[in-house]
Short mmCIF file of C-alpha atoms in Angstrom, two decimals:
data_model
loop_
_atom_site.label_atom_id
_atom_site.label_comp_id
_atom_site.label_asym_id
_atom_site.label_seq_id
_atom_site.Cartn_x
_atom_site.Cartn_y
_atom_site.Cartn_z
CA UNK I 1 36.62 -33.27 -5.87
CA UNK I 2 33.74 -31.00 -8.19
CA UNK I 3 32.04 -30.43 -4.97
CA UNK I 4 35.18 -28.98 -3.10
CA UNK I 5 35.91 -26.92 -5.85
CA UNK I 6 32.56 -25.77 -5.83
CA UNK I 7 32.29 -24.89 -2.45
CA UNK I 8 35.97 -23.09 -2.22
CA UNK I 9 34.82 -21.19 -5.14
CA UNK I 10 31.72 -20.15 -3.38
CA UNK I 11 33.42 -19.29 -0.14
CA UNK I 12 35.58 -17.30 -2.49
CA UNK I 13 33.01 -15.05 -3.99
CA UNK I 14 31.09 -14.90 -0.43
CA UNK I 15 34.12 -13.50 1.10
CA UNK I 16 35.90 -11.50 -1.46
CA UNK I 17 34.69 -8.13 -0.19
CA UNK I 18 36.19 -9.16 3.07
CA UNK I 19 39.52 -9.14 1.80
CA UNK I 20 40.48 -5.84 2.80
CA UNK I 21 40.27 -6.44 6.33
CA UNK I 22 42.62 -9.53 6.53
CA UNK I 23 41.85 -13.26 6.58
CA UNK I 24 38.53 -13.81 7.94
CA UNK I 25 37.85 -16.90 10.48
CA UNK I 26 35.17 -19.17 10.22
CA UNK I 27 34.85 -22.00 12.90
CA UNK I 28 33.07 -25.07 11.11
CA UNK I 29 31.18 -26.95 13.82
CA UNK I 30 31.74 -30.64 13.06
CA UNK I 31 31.21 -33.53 14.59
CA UNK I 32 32.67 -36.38 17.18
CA UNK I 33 36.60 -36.79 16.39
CA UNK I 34 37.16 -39.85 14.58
CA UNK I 35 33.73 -39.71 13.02
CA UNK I 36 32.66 -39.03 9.81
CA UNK I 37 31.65 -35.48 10.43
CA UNK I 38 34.58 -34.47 11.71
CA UNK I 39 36.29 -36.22 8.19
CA UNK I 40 34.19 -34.09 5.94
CA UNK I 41 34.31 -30.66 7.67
CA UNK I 42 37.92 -31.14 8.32
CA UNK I 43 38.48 -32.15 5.08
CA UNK I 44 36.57 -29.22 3.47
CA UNK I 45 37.97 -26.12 6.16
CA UNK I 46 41.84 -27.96 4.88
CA UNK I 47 41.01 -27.22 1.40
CA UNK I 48 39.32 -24.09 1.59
CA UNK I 49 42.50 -22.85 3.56
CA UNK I 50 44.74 -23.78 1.32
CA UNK I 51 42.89 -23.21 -1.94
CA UNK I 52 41.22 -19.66 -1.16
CA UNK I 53 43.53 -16.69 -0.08
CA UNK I 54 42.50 -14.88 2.90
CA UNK I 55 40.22 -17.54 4.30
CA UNK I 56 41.14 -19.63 7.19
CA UNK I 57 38.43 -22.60 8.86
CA UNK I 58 39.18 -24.58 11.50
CA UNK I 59 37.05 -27.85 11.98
CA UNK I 60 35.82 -27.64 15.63
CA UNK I 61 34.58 -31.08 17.07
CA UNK I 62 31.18 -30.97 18.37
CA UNK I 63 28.71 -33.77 19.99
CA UNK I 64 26.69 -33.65 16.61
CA UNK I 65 23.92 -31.74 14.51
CA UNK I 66 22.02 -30.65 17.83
CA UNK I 67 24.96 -29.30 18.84
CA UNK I 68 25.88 -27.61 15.41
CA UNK I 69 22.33 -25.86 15.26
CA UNK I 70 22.78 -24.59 18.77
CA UNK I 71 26.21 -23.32 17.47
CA UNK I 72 25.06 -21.53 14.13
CA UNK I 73 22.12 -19.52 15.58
CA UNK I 74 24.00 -18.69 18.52
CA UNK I 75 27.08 -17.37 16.55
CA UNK I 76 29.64 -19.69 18.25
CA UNK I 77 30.24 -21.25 14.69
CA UNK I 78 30.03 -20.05 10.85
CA UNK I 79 29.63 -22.63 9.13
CA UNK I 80 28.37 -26.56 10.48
CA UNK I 81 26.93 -30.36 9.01
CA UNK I 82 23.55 -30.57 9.52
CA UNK I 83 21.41 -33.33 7.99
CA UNK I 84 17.92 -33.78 6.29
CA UNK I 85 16.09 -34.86 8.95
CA UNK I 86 16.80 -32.17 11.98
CA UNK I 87 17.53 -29.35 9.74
CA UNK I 88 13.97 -28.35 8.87
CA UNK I 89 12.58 -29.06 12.41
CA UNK I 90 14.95 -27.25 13.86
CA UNK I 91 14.26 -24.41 11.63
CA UNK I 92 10.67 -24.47 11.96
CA UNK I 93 10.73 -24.75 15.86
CA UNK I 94 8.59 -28.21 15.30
CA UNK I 95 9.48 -30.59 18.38
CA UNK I 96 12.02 -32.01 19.69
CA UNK I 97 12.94 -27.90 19.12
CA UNK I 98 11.34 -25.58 21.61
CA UNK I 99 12.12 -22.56 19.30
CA UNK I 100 12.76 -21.73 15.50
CA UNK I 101 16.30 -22.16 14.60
CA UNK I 102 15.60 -20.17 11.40
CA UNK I 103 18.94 -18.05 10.99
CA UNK I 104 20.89 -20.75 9.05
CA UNK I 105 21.26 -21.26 5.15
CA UNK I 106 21.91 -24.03 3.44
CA UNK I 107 25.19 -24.45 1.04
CA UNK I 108 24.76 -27.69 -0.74
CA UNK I 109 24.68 -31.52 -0.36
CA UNK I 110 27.24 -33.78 0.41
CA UNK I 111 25.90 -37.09 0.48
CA UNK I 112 22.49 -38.57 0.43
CA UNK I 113 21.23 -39.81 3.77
CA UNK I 114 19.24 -43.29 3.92
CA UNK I 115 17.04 -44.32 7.20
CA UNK I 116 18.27 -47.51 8.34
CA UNK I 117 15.58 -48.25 11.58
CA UNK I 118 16.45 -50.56 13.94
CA UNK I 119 14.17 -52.35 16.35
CA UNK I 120 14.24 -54.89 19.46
CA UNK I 121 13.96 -58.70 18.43
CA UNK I 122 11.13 -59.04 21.11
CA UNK I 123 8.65 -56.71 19.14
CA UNK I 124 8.80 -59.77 15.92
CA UNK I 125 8.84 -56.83 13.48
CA UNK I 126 11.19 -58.04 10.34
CA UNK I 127 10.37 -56.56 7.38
CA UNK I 128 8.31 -52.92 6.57
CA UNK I 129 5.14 -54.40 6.14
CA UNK I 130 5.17 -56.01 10.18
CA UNK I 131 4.88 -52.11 10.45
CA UNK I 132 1.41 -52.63 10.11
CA UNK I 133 -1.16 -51.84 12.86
CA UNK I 134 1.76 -51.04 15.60
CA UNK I 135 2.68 -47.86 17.05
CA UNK I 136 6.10 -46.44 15.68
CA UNK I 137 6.57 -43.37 17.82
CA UNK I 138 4.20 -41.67 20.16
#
């Protein structure tokens, strides 16, 4: 609950000068409906709209964080999730990204993101240390 109070508040003080000009529209670029993505934006744009006058977001569904980067540099979206591990290749234009996704800025951090790797049962890797001496990606 701190951290939607904290971001309302700082949607408030980003978007008080807009005021004037009537309720400013964000779209929030979210994720899959039904998945956890689409939860936590829709979640947040619901209690932003409700708690800070003037400001209306709508949670748009997307196919993911590729998606949401596309969105945010291309102005089709505001605000989107993003996640630790695309976010700073994607702003750096380091591959899979052809180019440098550098106009978006972080707000905060909802929840901490673990790996969890998977493999095939064929390769007889179990633990970390069968990492050993094979190739991981290439």
């Amino acid at each position: 609950m701190k951290m939607l109070r904290t971001m309302a508040a700082t949607a408030a003080i980003l978007l008080l000068g807009t005021a004037a000009f009537g309720a400013v529209q964000l779209n929030f670029s979210t994720g899959s409906m039904g998945g956890g993505f689409y939860a936590i934006g829709g979640g947040l744009a619901d209690y932003v709209t409700k708690n800070v006058p003037d400001v209306e977001i709508t949670a748009v569904t997307s196919g993911g964080v590729n998606e949401n980067i596309n969105r945010l540099d291309s102005g089709q979206a505001e605000l989107g999730l993003l996640n630790t591990i695309d976010t700073p290749l994607a702003f750096e234009g380091k591959p899979p990204y052809k180019k440098e996704f550098n106009k978006m800025r972080g707000m905060g951090i909802l929840y901490l993101q673990y790996g969890q790797p998977f493999t095939l049962a064929s390769t007889g890797i179990k633990t970390y240390l069968d990492l050993k001496g094979k190739v991981v990606c290439a």
